[in-house]
Structures are given as C-alpha cells and as structure tokens.
mmCIF file of C-alpha atoms in Angstrom:
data_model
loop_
_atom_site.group_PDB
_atom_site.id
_atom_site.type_symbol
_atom_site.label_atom_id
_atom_site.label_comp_id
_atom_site.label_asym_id
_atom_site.label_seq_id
_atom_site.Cartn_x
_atom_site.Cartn_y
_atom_site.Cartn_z
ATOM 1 C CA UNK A 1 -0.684 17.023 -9.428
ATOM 2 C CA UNK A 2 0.666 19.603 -6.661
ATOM 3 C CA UNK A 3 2.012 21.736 -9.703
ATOM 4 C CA UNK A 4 -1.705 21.501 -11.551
ATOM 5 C CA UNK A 5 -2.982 23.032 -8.462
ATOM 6 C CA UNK A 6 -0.593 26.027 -8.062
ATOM 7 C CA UNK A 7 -1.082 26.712 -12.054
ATOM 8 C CA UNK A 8 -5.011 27.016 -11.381
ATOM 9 C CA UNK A 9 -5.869 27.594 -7.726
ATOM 10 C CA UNK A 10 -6.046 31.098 -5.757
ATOM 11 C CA UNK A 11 -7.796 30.980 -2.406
ATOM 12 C CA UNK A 12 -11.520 30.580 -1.989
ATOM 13 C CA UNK A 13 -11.417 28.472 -5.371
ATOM 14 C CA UNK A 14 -13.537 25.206 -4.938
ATOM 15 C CA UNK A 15 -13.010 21.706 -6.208
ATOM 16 C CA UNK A 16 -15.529 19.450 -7.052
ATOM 17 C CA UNK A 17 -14.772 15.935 -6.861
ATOM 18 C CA UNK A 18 -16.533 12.563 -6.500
ATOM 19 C CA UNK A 19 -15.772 11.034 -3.262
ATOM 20 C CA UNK A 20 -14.742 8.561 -2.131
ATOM 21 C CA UNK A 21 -11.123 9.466 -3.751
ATOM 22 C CA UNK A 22 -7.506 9.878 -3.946
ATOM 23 C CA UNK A 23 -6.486 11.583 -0.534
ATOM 24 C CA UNK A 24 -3.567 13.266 -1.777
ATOM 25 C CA UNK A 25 -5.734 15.140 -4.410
ATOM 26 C CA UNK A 26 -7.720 16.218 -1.328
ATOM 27 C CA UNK A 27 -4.666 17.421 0.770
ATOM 28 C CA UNK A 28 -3.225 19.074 -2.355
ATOM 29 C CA UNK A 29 -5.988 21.543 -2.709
ATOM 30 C CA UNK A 30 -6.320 22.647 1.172
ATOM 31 C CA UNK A 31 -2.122 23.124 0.377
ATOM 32 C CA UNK A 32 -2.963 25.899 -2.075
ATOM 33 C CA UNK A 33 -5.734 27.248 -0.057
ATOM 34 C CA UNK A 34 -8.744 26.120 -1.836
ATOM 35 C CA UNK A 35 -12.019 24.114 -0.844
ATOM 36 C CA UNK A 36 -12.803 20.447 -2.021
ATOM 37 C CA UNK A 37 -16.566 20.003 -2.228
ATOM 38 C CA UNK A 38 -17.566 16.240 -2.417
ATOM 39 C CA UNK A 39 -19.799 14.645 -4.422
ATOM 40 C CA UNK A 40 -20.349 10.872 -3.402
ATOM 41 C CA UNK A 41 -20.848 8.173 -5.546
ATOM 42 C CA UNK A 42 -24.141 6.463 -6.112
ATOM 43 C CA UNK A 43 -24.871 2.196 -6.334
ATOM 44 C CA UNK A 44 -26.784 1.175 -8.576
ATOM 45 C CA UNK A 45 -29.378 -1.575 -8.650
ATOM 46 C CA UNK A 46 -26.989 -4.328 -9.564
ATOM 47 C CA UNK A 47 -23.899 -2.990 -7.360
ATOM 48 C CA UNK A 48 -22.251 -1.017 -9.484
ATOM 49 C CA UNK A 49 -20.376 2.463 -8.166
ATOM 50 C CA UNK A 50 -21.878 4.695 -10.515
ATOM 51 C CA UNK A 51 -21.755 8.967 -10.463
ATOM 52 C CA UNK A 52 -25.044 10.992 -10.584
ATOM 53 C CA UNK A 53 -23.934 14.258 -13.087
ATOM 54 C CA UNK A 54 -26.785 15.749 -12.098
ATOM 55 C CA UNK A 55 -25.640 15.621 -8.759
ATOM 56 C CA UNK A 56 -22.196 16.489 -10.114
ATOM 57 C CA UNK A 57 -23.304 19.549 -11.821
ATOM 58 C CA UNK A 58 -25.365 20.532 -9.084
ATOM 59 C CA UNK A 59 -22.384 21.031 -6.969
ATOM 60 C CA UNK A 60 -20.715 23.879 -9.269
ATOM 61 C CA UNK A 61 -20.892 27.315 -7.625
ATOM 62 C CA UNK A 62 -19.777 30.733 -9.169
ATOM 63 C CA UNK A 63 -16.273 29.644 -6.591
ATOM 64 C CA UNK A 64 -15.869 26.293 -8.916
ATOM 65 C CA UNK A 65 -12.453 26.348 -10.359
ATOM 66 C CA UNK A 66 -12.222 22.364 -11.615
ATOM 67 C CA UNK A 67 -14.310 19.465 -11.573
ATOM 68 C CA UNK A 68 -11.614 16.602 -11.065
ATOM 69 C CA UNK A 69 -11.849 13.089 -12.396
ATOM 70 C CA UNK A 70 -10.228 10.048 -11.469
ATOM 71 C CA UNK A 71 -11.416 7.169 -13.806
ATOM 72 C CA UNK A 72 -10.507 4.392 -13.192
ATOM 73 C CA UNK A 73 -11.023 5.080 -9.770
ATOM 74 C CA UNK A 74 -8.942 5.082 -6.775
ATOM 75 C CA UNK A 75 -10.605 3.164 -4.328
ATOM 76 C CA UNK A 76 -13.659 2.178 -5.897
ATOM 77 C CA UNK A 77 -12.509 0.578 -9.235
ATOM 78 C CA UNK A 78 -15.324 3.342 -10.806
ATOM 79 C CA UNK A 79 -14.983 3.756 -14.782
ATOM 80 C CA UNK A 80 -16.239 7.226 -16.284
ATOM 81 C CA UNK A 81 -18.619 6.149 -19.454
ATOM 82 C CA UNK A 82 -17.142 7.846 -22.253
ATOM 83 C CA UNK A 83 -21.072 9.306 -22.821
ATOM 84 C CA UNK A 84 -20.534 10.599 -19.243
ATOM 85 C CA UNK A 85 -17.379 12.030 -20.205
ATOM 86 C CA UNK A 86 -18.922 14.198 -23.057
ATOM 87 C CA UNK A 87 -21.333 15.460 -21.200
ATOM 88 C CA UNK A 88 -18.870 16.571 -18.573
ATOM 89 C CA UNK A 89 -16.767 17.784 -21.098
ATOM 90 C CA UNK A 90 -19.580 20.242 -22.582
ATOM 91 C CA UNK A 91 -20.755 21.400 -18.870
ATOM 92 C CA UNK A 92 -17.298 22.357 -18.275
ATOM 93 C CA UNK A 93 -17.393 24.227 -21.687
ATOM 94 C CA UNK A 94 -20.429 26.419 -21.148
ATOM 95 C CA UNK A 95 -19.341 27.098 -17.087
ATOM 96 C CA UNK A 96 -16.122 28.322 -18.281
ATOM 97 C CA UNK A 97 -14.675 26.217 -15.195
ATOM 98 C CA UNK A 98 -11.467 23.773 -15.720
ATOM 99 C CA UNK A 99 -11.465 19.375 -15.736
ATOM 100 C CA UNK A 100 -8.769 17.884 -13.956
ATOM 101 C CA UNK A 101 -8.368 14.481 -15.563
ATOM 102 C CA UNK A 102 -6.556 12.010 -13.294
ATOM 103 C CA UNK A 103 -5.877 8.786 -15.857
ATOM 104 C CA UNK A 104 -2.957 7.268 -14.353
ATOM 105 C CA UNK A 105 -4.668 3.803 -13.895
ATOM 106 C CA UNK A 106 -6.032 3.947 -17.940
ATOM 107 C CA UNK A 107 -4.532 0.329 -18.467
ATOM 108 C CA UNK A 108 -5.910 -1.643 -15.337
ATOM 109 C CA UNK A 109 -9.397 -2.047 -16.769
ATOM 110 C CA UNK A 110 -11.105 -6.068 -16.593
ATOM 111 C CA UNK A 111 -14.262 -5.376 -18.936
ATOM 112 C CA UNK A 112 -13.481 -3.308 -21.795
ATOM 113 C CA UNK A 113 -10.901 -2.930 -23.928
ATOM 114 C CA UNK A 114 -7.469 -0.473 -22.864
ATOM 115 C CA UNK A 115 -6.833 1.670 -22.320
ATOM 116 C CA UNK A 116 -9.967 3.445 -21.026
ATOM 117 C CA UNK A 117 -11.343 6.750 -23.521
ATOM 118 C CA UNK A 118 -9.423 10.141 -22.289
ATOM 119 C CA UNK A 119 -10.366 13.207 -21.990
ATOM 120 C CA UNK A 120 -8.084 14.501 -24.555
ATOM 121 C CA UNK A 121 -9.422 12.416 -27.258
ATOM 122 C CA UNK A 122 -12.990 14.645 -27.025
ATOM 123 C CA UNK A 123 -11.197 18.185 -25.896
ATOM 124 C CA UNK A 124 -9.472 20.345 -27.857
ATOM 125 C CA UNK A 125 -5.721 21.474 -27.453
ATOM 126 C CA UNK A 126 -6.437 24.715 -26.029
ATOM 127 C CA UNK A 127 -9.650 23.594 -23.581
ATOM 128 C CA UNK A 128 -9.464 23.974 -20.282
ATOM 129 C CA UNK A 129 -7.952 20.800 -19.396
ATOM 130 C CA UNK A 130 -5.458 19.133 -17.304
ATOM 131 C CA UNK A 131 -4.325 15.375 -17.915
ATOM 132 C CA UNK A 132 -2.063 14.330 -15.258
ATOM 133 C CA UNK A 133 -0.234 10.278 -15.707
ATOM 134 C CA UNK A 134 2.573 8.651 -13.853
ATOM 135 C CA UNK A 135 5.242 5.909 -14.688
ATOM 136 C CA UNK A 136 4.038 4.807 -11.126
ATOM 137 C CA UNK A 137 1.560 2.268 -12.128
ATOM 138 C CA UNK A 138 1.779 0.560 -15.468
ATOM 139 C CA UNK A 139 5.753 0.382 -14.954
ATOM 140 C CA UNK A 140 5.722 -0.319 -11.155
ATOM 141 C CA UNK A 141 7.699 2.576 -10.603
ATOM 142 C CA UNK A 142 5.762 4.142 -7.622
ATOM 143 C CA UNK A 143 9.093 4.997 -5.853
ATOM 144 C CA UNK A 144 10.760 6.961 -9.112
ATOM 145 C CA UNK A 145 8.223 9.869 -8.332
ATOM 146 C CA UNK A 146 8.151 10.461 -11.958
ATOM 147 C CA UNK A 147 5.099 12.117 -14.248
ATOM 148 C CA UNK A 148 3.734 14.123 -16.597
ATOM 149 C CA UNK A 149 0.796 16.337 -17.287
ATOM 150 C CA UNK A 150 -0.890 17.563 -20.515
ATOM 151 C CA UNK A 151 -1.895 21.102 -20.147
ATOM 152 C CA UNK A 152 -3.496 23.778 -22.912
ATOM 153 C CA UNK A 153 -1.350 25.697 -25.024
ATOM 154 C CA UNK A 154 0.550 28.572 -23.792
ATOM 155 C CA UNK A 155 0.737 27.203 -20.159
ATOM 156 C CA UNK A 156 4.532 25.978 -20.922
ATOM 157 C CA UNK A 157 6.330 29.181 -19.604
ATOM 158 C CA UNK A 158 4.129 28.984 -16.063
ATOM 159 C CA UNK A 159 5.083 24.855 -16.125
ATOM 160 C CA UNK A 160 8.915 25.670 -16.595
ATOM 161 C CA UNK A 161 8.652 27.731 -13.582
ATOM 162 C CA UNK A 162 7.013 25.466 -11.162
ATOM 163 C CA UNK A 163 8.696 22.690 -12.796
ATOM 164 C CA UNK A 164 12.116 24.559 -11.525
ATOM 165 C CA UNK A 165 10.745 25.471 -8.293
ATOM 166 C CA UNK A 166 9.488 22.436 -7.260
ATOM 167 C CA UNK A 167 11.729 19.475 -8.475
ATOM 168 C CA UNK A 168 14.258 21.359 -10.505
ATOM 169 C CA UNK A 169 14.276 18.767 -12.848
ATOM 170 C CA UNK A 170 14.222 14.502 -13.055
ATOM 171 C CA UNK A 171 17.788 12.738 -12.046
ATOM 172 C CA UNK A 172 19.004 11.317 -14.962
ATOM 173 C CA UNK A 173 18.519 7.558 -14.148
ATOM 174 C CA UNK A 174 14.946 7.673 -13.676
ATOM 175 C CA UNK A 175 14.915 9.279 -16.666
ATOM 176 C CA UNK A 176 16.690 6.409 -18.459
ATOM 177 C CA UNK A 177 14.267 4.370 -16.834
ATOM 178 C CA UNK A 178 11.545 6.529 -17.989
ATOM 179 C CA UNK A 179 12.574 6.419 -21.804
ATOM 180 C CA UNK A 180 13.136 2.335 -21.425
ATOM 181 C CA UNK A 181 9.478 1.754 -19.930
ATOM 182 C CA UNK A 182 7.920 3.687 -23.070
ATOM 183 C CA UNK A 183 9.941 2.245 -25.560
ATOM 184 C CA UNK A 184 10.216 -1.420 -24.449
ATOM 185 C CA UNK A 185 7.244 -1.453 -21.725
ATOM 186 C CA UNK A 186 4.212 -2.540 -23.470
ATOM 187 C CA UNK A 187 4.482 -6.025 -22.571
ATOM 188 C CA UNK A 188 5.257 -5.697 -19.433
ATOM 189 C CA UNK A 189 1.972 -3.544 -18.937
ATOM 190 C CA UNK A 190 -0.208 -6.109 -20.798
ATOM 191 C CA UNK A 191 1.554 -8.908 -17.978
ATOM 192 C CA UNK A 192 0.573 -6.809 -14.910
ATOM 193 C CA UNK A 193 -2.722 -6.024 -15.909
ATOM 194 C CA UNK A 194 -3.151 -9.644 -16.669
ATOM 195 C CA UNK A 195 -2.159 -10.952 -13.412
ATOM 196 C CA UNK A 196 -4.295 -8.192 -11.803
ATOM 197 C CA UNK A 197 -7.388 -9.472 -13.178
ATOM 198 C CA UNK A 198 -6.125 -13.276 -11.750
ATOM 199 C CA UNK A 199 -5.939 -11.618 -8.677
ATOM 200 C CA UNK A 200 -8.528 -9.288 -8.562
ATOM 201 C CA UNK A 201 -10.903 -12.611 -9.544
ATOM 202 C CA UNK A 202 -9.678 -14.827 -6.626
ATOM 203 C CA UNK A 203 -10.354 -11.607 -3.753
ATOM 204 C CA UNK A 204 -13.602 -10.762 -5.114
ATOM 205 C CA UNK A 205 -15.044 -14.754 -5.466
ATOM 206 C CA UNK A 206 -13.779 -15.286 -1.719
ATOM 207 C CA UNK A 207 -15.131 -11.695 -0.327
ATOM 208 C CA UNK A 208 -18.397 -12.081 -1.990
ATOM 209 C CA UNK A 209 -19.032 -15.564 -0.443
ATOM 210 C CA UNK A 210 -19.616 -14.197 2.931
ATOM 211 C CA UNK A 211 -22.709 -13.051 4.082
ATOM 212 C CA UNK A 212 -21.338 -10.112 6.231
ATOM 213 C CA UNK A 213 -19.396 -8.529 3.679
ATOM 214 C CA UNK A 214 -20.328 -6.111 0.609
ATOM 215 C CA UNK A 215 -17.822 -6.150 -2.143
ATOM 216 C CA UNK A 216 -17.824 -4.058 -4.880
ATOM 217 C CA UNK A 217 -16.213 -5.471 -8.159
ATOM 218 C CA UNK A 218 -14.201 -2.433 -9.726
ATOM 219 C CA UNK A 219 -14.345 -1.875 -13.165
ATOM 220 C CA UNK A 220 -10.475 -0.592 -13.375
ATOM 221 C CA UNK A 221 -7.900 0.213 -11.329
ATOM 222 C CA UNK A 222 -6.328 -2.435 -8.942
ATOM 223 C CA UNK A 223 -8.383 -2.010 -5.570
ATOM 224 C CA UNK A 224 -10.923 -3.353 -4.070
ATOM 225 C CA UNK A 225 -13.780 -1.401 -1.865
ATOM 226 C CA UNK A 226 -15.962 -3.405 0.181
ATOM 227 C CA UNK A 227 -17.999 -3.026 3.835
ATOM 228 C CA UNK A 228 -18.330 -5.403 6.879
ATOM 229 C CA UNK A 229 -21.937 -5.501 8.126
ATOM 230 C CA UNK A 230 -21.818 -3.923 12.121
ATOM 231 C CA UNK A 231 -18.563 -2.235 11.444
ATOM 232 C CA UNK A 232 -18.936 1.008 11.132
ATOM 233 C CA UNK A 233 -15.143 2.224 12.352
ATOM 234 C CA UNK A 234 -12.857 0.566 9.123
ATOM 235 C CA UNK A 235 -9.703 1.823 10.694
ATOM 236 C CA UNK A 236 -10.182 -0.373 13.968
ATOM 237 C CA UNK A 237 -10.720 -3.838 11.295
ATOM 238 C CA UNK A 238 -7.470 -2.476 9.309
ATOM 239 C CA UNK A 239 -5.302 -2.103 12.667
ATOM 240 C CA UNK A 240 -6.752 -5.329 13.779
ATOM 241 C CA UNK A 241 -6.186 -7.183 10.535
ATOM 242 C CA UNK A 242 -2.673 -6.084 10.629
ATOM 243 C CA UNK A 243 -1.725 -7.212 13.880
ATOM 244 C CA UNK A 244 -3.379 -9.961 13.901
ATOM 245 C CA UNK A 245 -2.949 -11.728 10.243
ATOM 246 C CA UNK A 246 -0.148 -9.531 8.858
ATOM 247 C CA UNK A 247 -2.312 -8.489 5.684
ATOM 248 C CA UNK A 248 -2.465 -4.714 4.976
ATOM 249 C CA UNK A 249 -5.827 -3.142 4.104
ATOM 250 C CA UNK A 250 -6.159 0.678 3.937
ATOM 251 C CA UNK A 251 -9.144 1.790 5.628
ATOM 252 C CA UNK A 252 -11.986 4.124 3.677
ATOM 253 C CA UNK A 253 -11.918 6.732 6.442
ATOM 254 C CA UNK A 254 -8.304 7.518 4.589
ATOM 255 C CA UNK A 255 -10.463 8.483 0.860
ATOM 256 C CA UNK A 256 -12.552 11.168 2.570
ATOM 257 C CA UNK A 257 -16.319 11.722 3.315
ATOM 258 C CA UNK A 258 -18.209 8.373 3.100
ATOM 259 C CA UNK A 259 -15.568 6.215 3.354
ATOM 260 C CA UNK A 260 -15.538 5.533 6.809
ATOM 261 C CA UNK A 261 -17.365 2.240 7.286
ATOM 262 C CA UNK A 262 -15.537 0.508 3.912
ATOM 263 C CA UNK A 263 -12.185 -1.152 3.508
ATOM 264 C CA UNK A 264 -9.820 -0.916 0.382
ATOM 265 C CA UNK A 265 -7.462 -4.257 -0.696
ATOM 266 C CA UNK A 266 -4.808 -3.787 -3.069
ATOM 267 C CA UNK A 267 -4.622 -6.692 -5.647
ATOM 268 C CA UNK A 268 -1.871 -5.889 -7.360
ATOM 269 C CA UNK A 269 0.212 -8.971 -6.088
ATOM 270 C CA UNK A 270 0.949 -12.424 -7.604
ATOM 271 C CA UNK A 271 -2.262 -14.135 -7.368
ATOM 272 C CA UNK A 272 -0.220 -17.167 -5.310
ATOM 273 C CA UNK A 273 0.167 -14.139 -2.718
ATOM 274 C CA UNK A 274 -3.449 -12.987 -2.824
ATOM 275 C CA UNK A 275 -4.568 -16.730 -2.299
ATOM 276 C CA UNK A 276 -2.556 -16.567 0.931
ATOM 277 C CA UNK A 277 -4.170 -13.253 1.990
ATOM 278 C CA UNK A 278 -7.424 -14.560 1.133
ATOM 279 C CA UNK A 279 -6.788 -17.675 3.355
ATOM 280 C CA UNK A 280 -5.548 -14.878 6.304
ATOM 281 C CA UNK A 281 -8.782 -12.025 6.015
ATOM 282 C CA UNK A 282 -11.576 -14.479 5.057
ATOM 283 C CA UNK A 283 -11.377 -16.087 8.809
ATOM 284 C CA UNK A 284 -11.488 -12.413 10.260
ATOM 285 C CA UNK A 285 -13.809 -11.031 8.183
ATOM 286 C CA UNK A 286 -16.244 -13.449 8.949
ATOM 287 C CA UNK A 287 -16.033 -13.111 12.529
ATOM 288 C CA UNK A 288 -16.177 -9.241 12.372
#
C-alpha cells in the first residue's frame, strides 16, 4: 500500500475514503503528504453498513487523486455491491481521478459466494486502477509482510524502483512460502473461512442478545463492529476489558472519524476459543 501511495500522491492530493477504515491506509497518505477526506458509512433500515455514492461522489474535489475501497471491510464487515462497484468504476472514468482497490479479505465473505467481484474484472488493463492483496489473510501469514499489487500498464519501471527502495526485494523463504500457499493453499482458505463463519455465528448470537449492545453482522471480512449504549469513550471498555477478562478488542476510535463510541472483535479464532471469550465479554458488556 505505502508504495501505491508514493506512485500516485504529490502534496495537497486528497483521498476519499469511507470511514470507518483501515488506519494504516489513513497514516499512509498523511506519510506522503496528502489529505484523507472521510466519507462515513450509512445504516440502513434493517442494520446493514451500507455507503451513500452520492455522498461518495459528493466528496470529490478538483484536489481528488483516488477514491479508495476496502470491500470487504475492515472493521465493519461492509461488502461493495458489484452494481455499486460499476458505478464507481464509471465516476472514476469521467473525473479522470484514480480507485484504490483494497481486496485483501475477498475470501472471508458468509452470504454470497467467493470470492467477492473485483475491480479488475469491470476495468480495463490500462484504467486507472490499483489492486493491492496480501498472503496475510487467506494464508495466515500476517507476520511474512508479503504482497502484491496490480497496477496499469507501463507503471512497472516506477514499481521496480520503489520496489528496490523500499524492501529491496522478498527473502527467499517467504517466498517459498509464498509459491506453496498458491499452489497447495486452496483448502486451507476454504477451512479458515469456514471456521470464521462458526465463529463469527457464536459472537454475533451472544452480542445481539443483550439489550445494551448494537452489533452489526458483517457481510465479509473477519471483524465484528458493534456499540455499548452510554459508552461513548470505546478505548476506556477495550483497556478495561483487557485488564479485567484478558480478551482483546480494538477500540473504533483506532479506524478514524466516527468510530469512537464502537468496538471491533476479531473472530478469526477456533470457535472453542470464541465460546470462551464470549463467556468472558458478555458479563462486562452487560454491565457497561
């Protein structure tokens, strides 16, 4: 991602991206000196995180470099409609302006089939787009700090450079690693997204129980966002959670602008270990 941003940004550019989100994305673009303009999300009628594009569009100024994307969603669980996605795709078109497409969690969806539609399946090779994916998630190889991104053609030359300057290139080990997750890794993918889902089912059935909390099912990805009536500061609950039951929760002031009163749980654990969180948080929660 940092070397997307150095192949597009100059100072003053803007990014326009639906918040709550990613906060490294956020970070990243301050790093090469540009301006992220948020766009929150929306809930609709039947508690679904949904994303207004009128709204979206609306934030696009003449200093709009890229719209970014991250479906599914990190920390909402969001999932981009594929007619959403064409219409963002032709926007993009006539503005002349650039889609980051972050797609890394394309696998971990619950209620449609995967992976979830891409960008590059309705752009063409030399649109202005940038696909960015990691071996991070559907390999559990978030310590390898290995990726890729698809970029139009003619950008290799100006990705060998801050390929070199940056990393200088993969060690060879991960990139064994790399090469056995692709070839022999499909299974394993189908097995994690599986016992996601188990998990994912026995957080959201105990969190939507109480009558203090709002969850927020997600769609894809493997987190879940939900609020505590009264609590308005989520970092306090998250340090006090911590301390006091040993269960790690990130709070939503972490994911930018709107966060701040929402929680995010991981539930990418063996469901036996997410019954024993759930037997840790529900007490606390309910006595927030």
């Amino acid at each position: 991602m940092m070397q997307v941003f150095q192949s597009l940004f100059s100072p003053g550019d803007e990014l326009v991206i639906p918040v709550p989100t990613w906060p490294n994305i956020m970070e990243v673009t301050n790093i090469v000196g540009g301006t992220v303009v948020p766009v929150a999300y929306d809930i609709d009628g039947d508690g679904n995180v949904t994303l207004d594009l009128d709204r979206l569009f609306g934030a696009v100024t003449a200093k709009t470099k890229a719209i970014a994307i991250n479906s599914p969603a990190n920390p909402t669980g969001w999932v981009m409609p594929l007619d959403d996605m064409i219409a963002l795709r032709d926007f993009a078109r006539k503005r002349g302006i650039w889609l980051i497409a972050d797609e890394v969690y394309a696998h971990f969806v619950y209620e449609m089939p995967a992976p979830t539609p891409s960008f590059l399946q309705i752009c063409e090779p030399d649109e202005r787009l940038m696909v960015t994916n990691t071996f991070s998630k559907n390999w559990c190889m978030t310590g390898w700090r290995s990726g890729w991104v698809i970029f139009p053609t003619g950008m290799s030359k100006l990705f060998d450079r801050l390929s070199q300057y940056n990393t200088t290139s993969t060690p060879t080990f991960i990139q064994r690693g790399c090469i056995a997750a692709l070839d022999q890794g499909d299974d394993f993918i189908k097995m994690q997204v599986e016992r996601c889902r188990h998990s994912c089912e026995i957080f959201y059935q105990a969190l939507r129980e109480l009558p203090n909390v709002t969850v927020y099912k997600p769609k894809g990805s493997f987190y879940m966002w939900f609020a505590v009536d009264g609590v308005t500061g989520g970092y306090e609950l998250a340090v006090r959670v911590l301390k006091e039951k040993s269960v790690g929760i990130a709070p939503g002031s972490a994911f930018g602008p709107g966060g701040e009163r929402f929680l995010r749980l991981c539930f990418a654990i063996d469901p036996a270990l997410a019954e024993e969180a759930v037997e840790r948080l529900v007490p606390i929660l309910r006595a927030a």
